[in-house]
Amino acid sequence: MRDDKVAPKTESLTTKQCWKLLSDTSVGRLAVTIDGKPDVFPVNYKVDGESLLFRTGPGTKLDAINDNASVALEADAVSAEFGLAWSVVVKGSAESLPADSHELNTAIHGLFPWQGVGKSHLIRIVPDTVTGRRFTLDASMTWNLPLNDAVRAGLE
């Protein structure tokens, strides 16, 4: 049985609202299929019109994209201060842009992967669907752990 007093209020977002939220952040989680199984990787991305760009190097992500271009990217945020959270999911296909492409040469200066060395492949996600939700949280559902402590705990 669900207690509606603690369930967050959910609002579906328009596509325009989703693109605005995606452009306000730059880190998401990329879902790909590897050997028939899902895997997820953090990526730094940029919105380019109604598509997403990110850089990657040779390896698992690039191999998965070359084997099966169907991907999903999820980005989200939580504001304990305002009692809001949102999540946007982009599902579509990924295409690798050539190393001499105009997009790579202009976007390379604005895309800074956490591991920037060797990230010479530019990937464009072309969406089939863009969906999102916003949640209104009550005080019992907010995270009270300061980001500094969370980061420190992850590094210890």
CSV table of N, CA and C in Angstrom, one decimal:
chain,number,residue,atom,x,y,z
A,1,MET,N,0.8,-1.2,0.0
A,1,MET,CA,0.0,0.0,0.0
A,1,MET,C,0.9,1.2,0.0
A,2,ARG,N,0.5,2.2,-0.8
A,2,ARG,CA,1.3,3.4,-0.9
A,2,ARG,C,0.7,4.5,-0.1
A,3,ASP,N,1.6,5.2,0.7
A,3,ASP,CA,1.2,6.4,1.5
A,3,ASP,C,1.4,7.6,0.6
A,4,ASP,N,0.3,8.2,0.1
A,4,ASP,CA,0.4,9.4,-0.7
A,4,ASP,C,1.0,10.6,0.0
A,5,LYS,N,1.0,10.6,1.3
A,5,LYS,CA,1.6,11.7,2.1
A,5,LYS,C,3.1,11.8,1.9
A,6,VAL,N,3.8,10.7,1.6
A,6,VAL,CA,5.2,10.7,1.4
A,6,VAL,C,5.6,10.5,0.0
A,7,ALA,N,4.7,10.2,-0.9
A,7,ALA,CA,5.0,10.0,-2.3
A,7,ALA,C,5.2,11.4,-2.9
A,8,PRO,N,6.3,11.6,-3.7
A,8,PRO,CA,6.5,12.9,-4.3
A,8,PRO,C,5.5,13.2,-5.4
A,9,LYS,N,5.1,14.4,-5.5
A,9,LYS,CA,4.3,14.8,-6.6
A,9,LYS,C,5.1,14.8,-7.9
A,10,THR,N,4.6,14.2,-8.9
A,10,THR,CA,5.3,14.1,-10.2
A,10,THR,C,4.6,14.9,-11.3
A,11,GLU,N,5.5,15.6,-12.0
A,11,GLU,CA,5.0,16.4,-13.1
A,11,GLU,C,5.7,16.0,-14.4
A,12,SER,N,5.0,15.7,-15.5
A,12,SER,CA,5.7,15.4,-16.7
A,12,SER,C,6.1,16.7,-17.4
A,13,LEU,N,7.3,16.7,-17.9
A,13,LEU,CA,7.9,17.8,-18.6
A,13,LEU,C,7.7,17.8,-20.1
A,14,THR,N,7.6,19.0,-20.6
A,14,THR,CA,7.5,19.1,-22.1
A,14,THR,C,8.9,18.9,-22.7
A,15,THR,N,8.9,18.6,-24.0
A,15,THR,CA,10.2,18.4,-24.6
A,15,THR,C,11.0,19.7,-24.5
A,16,LYS,N,10.4,20.9,-24.6
A,16,LYS,CA,11.1,22.1,-24.5
A,16,LYS,C,11.8,22.2,-23.1
A,17,GLN,N,11.0,21.9,-22.0
A,17,GLN,CA,11.5,21.9,-20.7
A,17,GLN,C,12.7,21.0,-20.5
A,18,CYS,N,12.6,19.8,-21.1
A,18,CYS,CA,13.6,18.8,-21.0
A,18,CYS,C,14.9,19.3,-21.6
A,19,TRP,N,14.8,19.9,-22.8
A,19,TRP,CA,16.0,20.5,-23.5
A,19,TRP,C,16.7,21.6,-22.6
A,20,LYS,N,15.8,22.4,-22.0
A,20,LYS,CA,16.3,23.5,-21.1
A,20,LYS,C,17.1,22.9,-20.0
A,21,LEU,N,16.6,21.9,-19.3
A,21,LEU,CA,17.2,21.2,-18.2
A,21,LEU,C,18.5,20.6,-18.7
A,22,LEU,N,18.5,19.9,-19.8
A,22,LEU,CA,19.7,19.2,-20.3
A,22,LEU,C,20.8,20.3,-20.6
A,23,SER,N,20.4,21.5,-21.1
A,23,SER,CA,21.4,22.5,-21.4
A,23,SER,C,21.9,23.2,-20.1
A,24,ASP,N,21.2,23.0,-19.0
A,24,ASP,CA,21.7,23.6,-17.7
A,24,ASP,C,22.7,22.8,-17.0
A,25,THR,N,22.9,21.5,-17.4
A,25,THR,CA,23.8,20.6,-16.8
A,25,THR,C,24.7,20.0,-17.9
A,26,SER,N,25.8,19.4,-17.5
A,26,SER,CA,26.7,18.8,-18.5
A,26,SER,C,27.1,17.4,-18.2
A,27,VAL,N,26.6,16.8,-17.2
A,27,VAL,CA,27.0,15.4,-16.8
A,27,VAL,C,25.7,14.5,-16.9
A,28,GLY,N,25.9,13.4,-17.6
A,28,GLY,CA,24.8,12.4,-17.6
A,28,GLY,C,25.3,11.0,-17.6
A,29,ARG,N,24.4,10.1,-17.6
A,29,ARG,CA,24.8,8.7,-17.6
A,29,ARG,C,24.4,8.1,-18.9
A,30,LEU,N,25.3,7.5,-19.7
A,30,LEU,CA,25.1,6.9,-21.0
A,30,LEU,C,24.9,5.4,-20.8
A,31,ALA,N,23.7,4.9,-21.3
A,31,ALA,CA,23.4,3.5,-21.3
A,31,ALA,C,23.6,2.9,-22.6
A,32,VAL,N,24.4,1.9,-22.7
A,32,VAL,CA,24.7,1.1,-23.9
A,32,VAL,C,24.5,-0.3,-23.7
A,33,THR,N,24.5,-1.1,-24.8
A,33,THR,CA,24.4,-2.6,-24.7
A,33,THR,C,25.8,-3.2,-25.1
A,34,ILE,N,26.3,-4.0,-24.2
A,34,ILE,CA,27.6,-4.7,-24.4
A,34,ILE,C,27.4,-6.2,-24.2
A,35,ASP,N,27.6,-6.9,-25.3
A,35,ASP,CA,27.4,-8.3,-25.3
A,35,ASP,C,26.0,-8.7,-24.8
A,36,GLY,N,25.0,-8.0,-25.2
A,36,GLY,CA,23.6,-8.2,-24.9
A,36,GLY,C,23.2,-7.8,-23.5
A,37,LYS,N,24.1,-7.1,-22.8
A,37,LYS,CA,23.8,-6.7,-21.4
A,37,LYS,C,24.0,-5.2,-21.3
A,38,PRO,N,23.1,-4.5,-20.5
A,38,PRO,CA,23.2,-3.1,-20.3
A,38,PRO,C,24.4,-2.7,-19.5
A,39,ASP,N,25.0,-1.5,-19.8
A,39,ASP,CA,26.1,-0.9,-19.0
A,39,ASP,C,25.9,0.6,-19.0
A,40,VAL,N,26.4,1.3,-18.0
A,40,VAL,CA,26.2,2.7,-17.9
A,40,VAL,C,27.5,3.4,-17.6
A,41,PHE,N,27.7,4.5,-18.2
A,41,PHE,CA,28.9,5.3,-18.1
A,41,PHE,C,28.6,6.8,-17.9
A,42,PRO,N,29.3,7.4,-17.0
A,42,PRO,CA,29.2,8.9,-16.9
A,42,PRO,C,29.8,9.5,-18.1
A,43,VAL,N,29.2,10.6,-18.6
A,43,VAL,CA,29.8,11.3,-19.7
A,43,VAL,C,29.5,12.8,-19.5
A,44,ASN,N,30.4,13.6,-20.0
A,44,ASN,CA,30.2,15.1,-20.0
A,44,ASN,C,29.7,15.4,-21.4
A,45,TYR,N,28.6,16.1,-21.5
A,45,TYR,CA,27.9,16.3,-22.8
A,45,TYR,C,27.6,17.8,-23.0
A,46,LYS,N,27.3,18.1,-24.2
A,46,LYS,CA,26.8,19.4,-24.6
A,46,LYS,C,25.6,19.3,-25.5
A,47,VAL,N,24.6,20.2,-25.3
A,47,VAL,CA,23.4,20.2,-26.2
A,47,VAL,C,23.8,20.9,-27.4
A,48,ASP,N,23.5,20.3,-28.6
A,48,ASP,CA,23.8,20.9,-29.9
A,48,ASP,C,22.5,20.9,-30.7
A,49,GLY,N,21.7,22.0,-30.7
A,49,GLY,CA,20.4,21.9,-31.3
A,49,GLY,C,19.5,21.0,-30.5
A,50,GLU,N,19.0,20.0,-31.2
A,50,GLU,CA,18.2,19.0,-30.5
A,50,GLU,C,18.9,17.6,-30.6
A,51,SER,N,20.2,17.7,-30.3
A,51,SER,CA,21.0,16.4,-30.2
A,51,SER,C,22.0,16.7,-29.1
A,52,LEU,N,22.7,15.7,-28.7
A,52,LEU,CA,23.7,15.8,-27.6
A,52,LEU,C,25.1,15.3,-28.2
A,53,LEU,N,26.1,16.0,-27.8
A,53,LEU,CA,27.5,15.7,-28.2
A,53,LEU,C,28.3,15.3,-27.0
A,54,PHE,N,29.2,14.3,-27.1
A,54,PHE,CA,30.2,14.0,-26.1
A,54,PHE,C,31.4,13.4,-26.7
A,55,ARG,N,32.5,13.5,-26.0
A,55,ARG,CA,33.8,13.0,-26.5
A,55,ARG,C,34.1,11.7,-25.8
A,56,THR,N,34.7,10.8,-26.5
A,56,THR,CA,35.2,9.5,-25.9
A,56,THR,C,36.4,9.0,-26.6
A,57,GLY,N,37.1,8.1,-26.0
A,57,GLY,CA,38.3,7.5,-26.6
A,57,GLY,C,38.0,6.1,-27.0
A,58,PRO,N,39.0,5.4,-27.6
A,58,PRO,CA,38.8,4.0,-27.9
A,58,PRO,C,38.5,3.2,-26.6
A,59,GLY,N,37.6,2.2,-26.8
A,59,GLY,CA,37.3,1.4,-25.6
A,59,GLY,C,35.9,0.9,-25.6
A,60,THR,N,35.4,0.6,-24.4
A,60,THR,CA,34.1,0.0,-24.2
A,60,THR,C,32.9,0.8,-24.8
A,61,LYS,N,32.9,2.1,-24.5
A,61,LYS,CA,31.7,2.9,-25.0
A,61,LYS,C,31.7,3.0,-26.5
A,62,LEU,N,32.9,3.2,-27.1
A,62,LEU,CA,33.0,3.4,-28.5
A,62,LEU,C,32.7,2.0,-29.2
A,63,ASP,N,33.2,1.0,-28.6
A,63,ASP,CA,32.9,-0.4,-29.2
A,63,ASP,C,31.4,-0.7,-29.1
A,64,ALA,N,30.8,-0.4,-28.0
A,64,ALA,CA,29.3,-0.6,-27.9
A,64,ALA,C,28.5,0.2,-28.9
A,65,ILE,N,28.9,1.5,-29.0
A,65,ILE,CA,28.2,2.3,-30.0
A,65,ILE,C,28.4,1.8,-31.4
A,66,ASN,N,29.6,1.4,-31.7
A,66,ASN,CA,29.8,0.9,-33.1
A,66,ASN,C,29.1,-0.4,-33.3
A,67,ASP,N,28.9,-1.2,-32.3
A,67,ASP,CA,28.2,-2.5,-32.4
A,67,ASP,C,26.7,-2.4,-32.4
A,68,ASN,N,26.2,-1.4,-31.7
A,68,ASN,CA,24.7,-1.2,-31.6
A,68,ASN,C,24.5,0.3,-31.2
A,69,ALA,N,24.1,1.1,-32.2
A,69,ALA,CA,24.0,2.5,-32.0
A,69,ALA,C,22.9,3.0,-31.1
A,70,SER,N,22.0,2.0,-30.6
A,70,SER,CA,20.9,2.4,-29.7
A,70,SER,C,21.4,2.7,-28.3
A,71,VAL,N,21.1,3.9,-27.9
A,71,VAL,CA,21.6,4.4,-26.6
A,71,VAL,C,20.5,5.1,-25.8
A,72,ALA,N,20.8,5.3,-24.5
A,72,ALA,CA,20.0,6.2,-23.7
A,72,ALA,C,20.9,7.1,-22.9
A,73,LEU,N,20.5,8.3,-22.6
A,73,LEU,CA,21.3,9.2,-21.7
A,73,LEU,C,20.3,9.7,-20.7
A,74,GLU,N,20.7,9.7,-19.4
A,74,GLU,CA,19.9,10.2,-18.4
A,74,GLU,C,20.7,11.3,-17.6
A,75,ALA,N,20.0,12.4,-17.4
A,75,ALA,CA,20.6,13.5,-16.6
A,75,ALA,C,19.6,13.8,-15.5
A,76,ASP,N,20.0,14.3,-14.4
A,76,ASP,CA,19.1,14.6,-13.3
A,76,ASP,C,19.7,15.6,-12.3
A,77,ALA,N,18.9,16.1,-11.4
A,77,ALA,CA,19.4,17.0,-10.4
A,77,ALA,C,18.4,16.9,-9.2
A,78,VAL,N,19.0,17.2,-8.0
A,78,VAL,CA,18.1,17.3,-6.8
A,78,VAL,C,18.5,18.6,-6.1
A,79,SER,N,17.5,19.3,-5.7
A,79,SER,CA,17.7,20.6,-4.9
A,79,SER,C,17.0,20.4,-3.6
A,80,ALA,N,17.8,20.1,-2.6
A,80,ALA,CA,17.2,20.0,-1.2
A,80,ALA,C,16.7,21.3,-0.8
A,81,GLU,N,17.4,22.4,-1.2
A,81,GLU,CA,17.0,23.8,-0.8
A,81,GLU,C,15.6,24.1,-1.3
A,82,PHE,N,15.2,23.7,-2.5
A,82,PHE,CA,13.9,24.0,-3.1
A,82,PHE,C,13.0,22.8,-3.0
A,83,GLY,N,13.4,21.7,-2.6
A,83,GLY,CA,12.5,20.5,-2.5
A,83,GLY,C,12.1,20.0,-3.9
A,84,LEU,N,13.0,20.1,-4.9
A,84,LEU,CA,12.7,19.7,-6.2
A,84,LEU,C,13.7,18.7,-6.7
A,85,ALA,N,13.3,17.8,-7.6
A,85,ALA,CA,14.2,16.9,-8.3
A,85,ALA,C,13.7,16.8,-9.7
A,86,TRP,N,14.6,16.5,-10.7
A,86,TRP,CA,14.1,16.3,-12.0
A,86,TRP,C,15.0,15.2,-12.7
A,87,SER,N,14.4,14.6,-13.7
A,87,SER,CA,15.2,13.5,-14.4
A,87,SER,C,14.7,13.6,-15.9
A,88,VAL,N,15.7,13.6,-16.8
A,88,VAL,CA,15.4,13.7,-18.2
A,88,VAL,C,16.1,12.5,-18.9
A,89,VAL,N,15.4,11.7,-19.7
A,89,VAL,CA,15.9,10.6,-20.5
A,89,VAL,C,15.8,10.9,-22.0
A,90,VAL,N,17.0,10.7,-22.6
A,90,VAL,CA,17.0,10.8,-24.1
A,90,VAL,C,17.3,9.4,-24.6
A,91,LYS,N,16.4,8.9,-25.5
A,91,LYS,CA,16.7,7.6,-26.1
A,91,LYS,C,16.8,7.8,-27.6
A,92,GLY,N,17.8,7.2,-28.2
A,92,GLY,CA,17.9,7.4,-29.7
A,92,GLY,C,19.1,6.6,-30.2
A,93,SER,N,19.7,7.1,-31.2
A,93,SER,CA,20.9,6.4,-31.8
A,93,SER,C,22.1,7.3,-31.7
A,94,ALA,N,23.3,6.7,-31.6
A,94,ALA,CA,24.5,7.4,-31.5
A,94,ALA,C,25.3,7.2,-32.8
A,95,GLU,N,25.9,8.3,-33.2
A,95,GLU,CA,26.8,8.2,-34.4
A,95,GLU,C,28.1,8.8,-34.1
A,96,SER,N,29.2,8.2,-34.6
A,96,SER,CA,30.5,8.7,-34.4
A,96,SER,C,30.8,9.6,-35.5
A,97,LEU,N,31.3,10.8,-35.2
A,97,LEU,CA,31.6,11.8,-36.2
A,97,LEU,C,33.1,11.7,-36.6
A,98,PRO,N,33.4,11.9,-37.8
A,98,PRO,CA,34.8,11.7,-38.3
A,98,PRO,C,35.7,12.7,-37.5
A,99,ALA,N,37.0,12.2,-37.4
A,99,ALA,CA,38.0,13.0,-36.7
A,99,ALA,C,38.2,14.4,-37.3
A,100,ASP,N,37.9,14.5,-38.6
A,100,ASP,CA,38.1,15.8,-39.3
A,100,ASP,C,36.8,16.6,-39.4
A,101,SER,N,35.8,16.2,-38.7
A,101,SER,CA,34.5,16.9,-38.8
A,101,SER,C,34.6,18.3,-38.2
A,102,HIS,N,33.8,19.2,-38.7
A,102,HIS,CA,33.7,20.5,-38.2
A,102,HIS,C,33.2,20.5,-36.8
A,103,GLU,N,32.3,19.7,-36.4
A,103,GLU,CA,31.7,19.6,-35.1
A,103,GLU,C,32.8,19.3,-34.1
A,104,LEU,N,33.7,18.3,-34.4
A,104,LEU,CA,34.8,18.0,-33.5
A,104,LEU,C,35.7,19.1,-33.3
A,105,ASN,N,36.1,19.8,-34.3
A,105,ASN,CA,37.0,20.9,-34.2
A,105,ASN,C,36.5,22.1,-33.5
A,106,THR,N,35.2,22.3,-33.6
A,106,THR,CA,34.6,23.4,-32.8
A,106,THR,C,34.2,23.0,-31.4
A,107,ALA,N,33.7,21.8,-31.2
A,107,ALA,CA,33.2,21.4,-29.9
A,107,ALA,C,34.3,20.9,-29.0
A,108,ILE,N,35.5,20.6,-29.5
A,108,ILE,CA,36.5,20.1,-28.7
A,108,ILE,C,36.9,21.0,-27.6
A,109,HIS,N,36.8,22.3,-27.8
A,109,HIS,CA,37.1,23.3,-26.8
A,109,HIS,C,36.1,23.5,-25.7
A,110,GLY,N,34.9,23.0,-26.0
A,110,GLY,CA,33.8,23.2,-25.0
A,110,GLY,C,33.5,21.9,-24.3
A,111,LEU,N,34.0,20.8,-24.7
A,111,LEU,CA,33.7,19.5,-24.0
A,111,LEU,C,35.0,19.0,-23.3
A,112,PHE,N,34.9,19.0,-22.0
A,112,PHE,CA,36.0,18.6,-21.2
A,112,PHE,C,35.7,17.4,-20.4
A,113,PRO,N,36.0,16.2,-21.0
A,113,PRO,CA,35.8,14.9,-20.2
A,113,PRO,C,36.6,14.9,-19.0
A,114,TRP,N,36.2,14.2,-18.0
A,114,TRP,CA,37.0,14.0,-16.7
A,114,TRP,C,38.4,13.5,-17.0
A,115,GLN,N,38.4,12.5,-18.0
A,115,GLN,CA,39.7,12.0,-18.4
A,115,GLN,C,39.9,12.5,-19.8
A,116,GLY,N,40.4,13.7,-20.0
A,116,GLY,CA,40.5,14.3,-21.3
A,116,GLY,C,41.5,13.8,-22.3
A,117,VAL,N,42.5,13.0,-21.8
A,117,VAL,CA,43.5,12.5,-22.7
A,117,VAL,C,42.9,11.4,-23.6
A,118,GLY,N,43.2,11.5,-24.9
A,118,GLY,CA,42.8,10.4,-25.8
A,118,GLY,C,41.3,10.4,-26.2
A,119,LYS,N,40.6,11.4,-25.8
A,119,LYS,CA,39.1,11.5,-26.1
A,119,LYS,C,38.9,12.1,-27.5
A,120,SER,N,39.4,11.5,-28.5
A,120,SER,CA,39.3,12.2,-29.8
A,120,SER,C,38.1,11.8,-30.7
A,121,HIS,N,37.2,11.0,-30.2
A,121,HIS,CA,36.0,10.6,-30.9
A,121,HIS,C,34.9,11.4,-30.4
A,122,LEU,N,34.2,12.1,-31.4
A,122,LEU,CA,33.0,12.8,-31.0
A,122,LEU,C,31.8,12.0,-31.4
A,123,ILE,N,30.9,11.9,-30.4
A,123,ILE,CA,29.7,11.1,-30.6
A,123,ILE,C,28.5,12.0,-30.5
A,124,ARG,N,27.5,11.9,-31.5
A,124,ARG,CA,26.3,12.6,-31.5
A,124,ARG,C,25.2,11.7,-31.1
A,125,ILE,N,24.3,12.0,-30.2
A,125,ILE,CA,23.1,11.2,-29.9
A,125,ILE,C,22.0,12.0,-30.6
A,126,VAL,N,21.3,11.2,-31.5
A,126,VAL,CA,20.2,11.8,-32.2
A,126,VAL,C,18.9,11.1,-31.6
A,127,PRO,N,18.1,12.0,-30.9
A,127,PRO,CA,17.0,11.4,-30.1
A,127,PRO,C,15.9,10.9,-31.0
A,128,ASP,N,15.3,9.8,-30.5
A,128,ASP,CA,14.0,9.3,-30.9
A,128,ASP,C,12.9,9.9,-30.0
A,129,THR,N,13.3,9.9,-28.7
A,129,THR,CA,12.4,10.4,-27.6
A,129,THR,C,13.2,11.2,-26.6
A,130,VAL,N,12.5,12.2,-26.1
A,130,VAL,CA,13.1,13.0,-25.0
A,130,VAL,C,11.9,13.1,-24.0
A,131,THR,N,12.1,12.5,-22.8
A,131,THR,CA,11.1,12.6,-21.8
A,131,THR,C,11.7,13.0,-20.4
A,132,GLY,N,10.8,13.6,-19.6
A,132,GLY,CA,11.3,14.1,-18.3
A,132,GLY,C,10.2,14.2,-17.3
A,133,ARG,N,10.6,14.2,-16.1
A,133,ARG,CA,9.7,14.4,-14.9
A,133,ARG,C,10.4,15.3,-13.9
A,134,ARG,N,9.5,16.0,-13.2
A,134,ARG,CA,10.0,16.9,-12.1
A,134,ARG,C,9.2,16.4,-10.9
A,135,PHE,N,9.9,16.3,-9.7
A,135,PHE,CA,9.3,15.8,-8.5
A,135,PHE,C,9.4,16.9,-7.4
A,136,THR,N,8.3,17.0,-6.7
A,136,THR,CA,8.3,17.9,-5.5
A,136,THR,C,8.5,17.0,-4.3
A,137,LEU,N,9.5,17.3,-3.6
A,137,LEU,CA,9.9,16.4,-2.4
A,137,LEU,C,9.4,17.1,-1.1
A,138,ASP,N,9.1,16.3,-0.1
A,138,ASP,CA,8.8,16.9,1.2
A,138,ASP,C,10.1,16.8,2.0
A,139,ALA,N,10.2,17.4,3.1
A,139,ALA,CA,11.4,17.5,3.9
A,139,ALA,C,12.0,16.1,4.2
A,140,SER,N,11.2,15.1,4.4
A,140,SER,CA,11.7,13.8,4.8
A,140,SER,C,12.3,13.1,3.6
A,141,MET,N,12.2,13.6,2.4
A,141,MET,CA,12.7,12.9,1.3
A,141,MET,C,14.0,13.6,0.7
A,142,THR,N,14.4,14.7,1.3
A,142,THR,CA,15.6,15.4,0.8
A,142,THR,C,16.8,14.7,1.4
A,143,TRP,N,17.9,14.9,0.7
A,143,TRP,CA,19.2,14.4,1.1
A,143,TRP,C,19.9,15.5,1.9
A,144,ASN,N,20.2,15.1,3.1
A,144,ASN,CA,20.8,16.1,4.0
A,144,ASN,C,22.4,16.0,4.1
A,145,LEU,N,22.9,15.1,3.2
A,145,LEU,CA,24.4,14.9,3.2
A,145,LEU,C,25.0,16.0,2.3
A,146,PRO,N,25.8,16.9,2.9
A,146,PRO,CA,26.5,17.9,2.0
A,146,PRO,C,27.3,17.3,1.0
A,147,LEU,N,27.4,17.9,-0.2
A,147,LEU,CA,28.2,17.4,-1.3
A,147,LEU,C,29.6,17.1,-0.9
A,148,ASN,N,30.2,18.0,-0.1
A,148,ASN,CA,31.6,17.9,0.3
A,148,ASN,C,31.8,16.5,1.0
A,149,ASP,N,30.9,16.1,1.9
A,149,ASP,CA,31.0,14.9,2.6
A,149,ASP,C,30.9,13.7,1.6
A,150,ALA,N,29.9,13.8,0.7
A,150,ALA,CA,29.7,12.7,-0.3
A,150,ALA,C,30.9,12.5,-1.2
A,151,VAL,N,31.5,13.6,-1.6
A,151,VAL,CA,32.7,13.5,-2.5
A,151,VAL,C,33.8,12.9,-1.7
A,152,ARG,N,34.0,13.4,-0.5
A,152,ARG,CA,35.1,12.9,0.3
A,152,ARG,C,34.9,11.4,0.6
A,153,ALA,N,33.7,11.0,0.9
A,153,ALA,CA,33.5,9.6,1.2
A,153,ALA,C,33.8,8.7,0.0
A,154,GLY,N,33.5,9.2,-1.2
A,154,GLY,CA,33.7,8.5,-2.4
A,154,GLY,C,35.2,8.4,-2.8
A,155,LEU,N,36.0,9.3,-2.2
A,155,LEU,CA,37.4,9.3,-2.5
A,155,LEU,C,38.2,8.5,-1.5
A,156,GLU,N,37.6,8.2,-0.3
A,156,GLU,CA,38.3,7.5,0.8
A,156,GLU,C,38.4,6.0,0.5
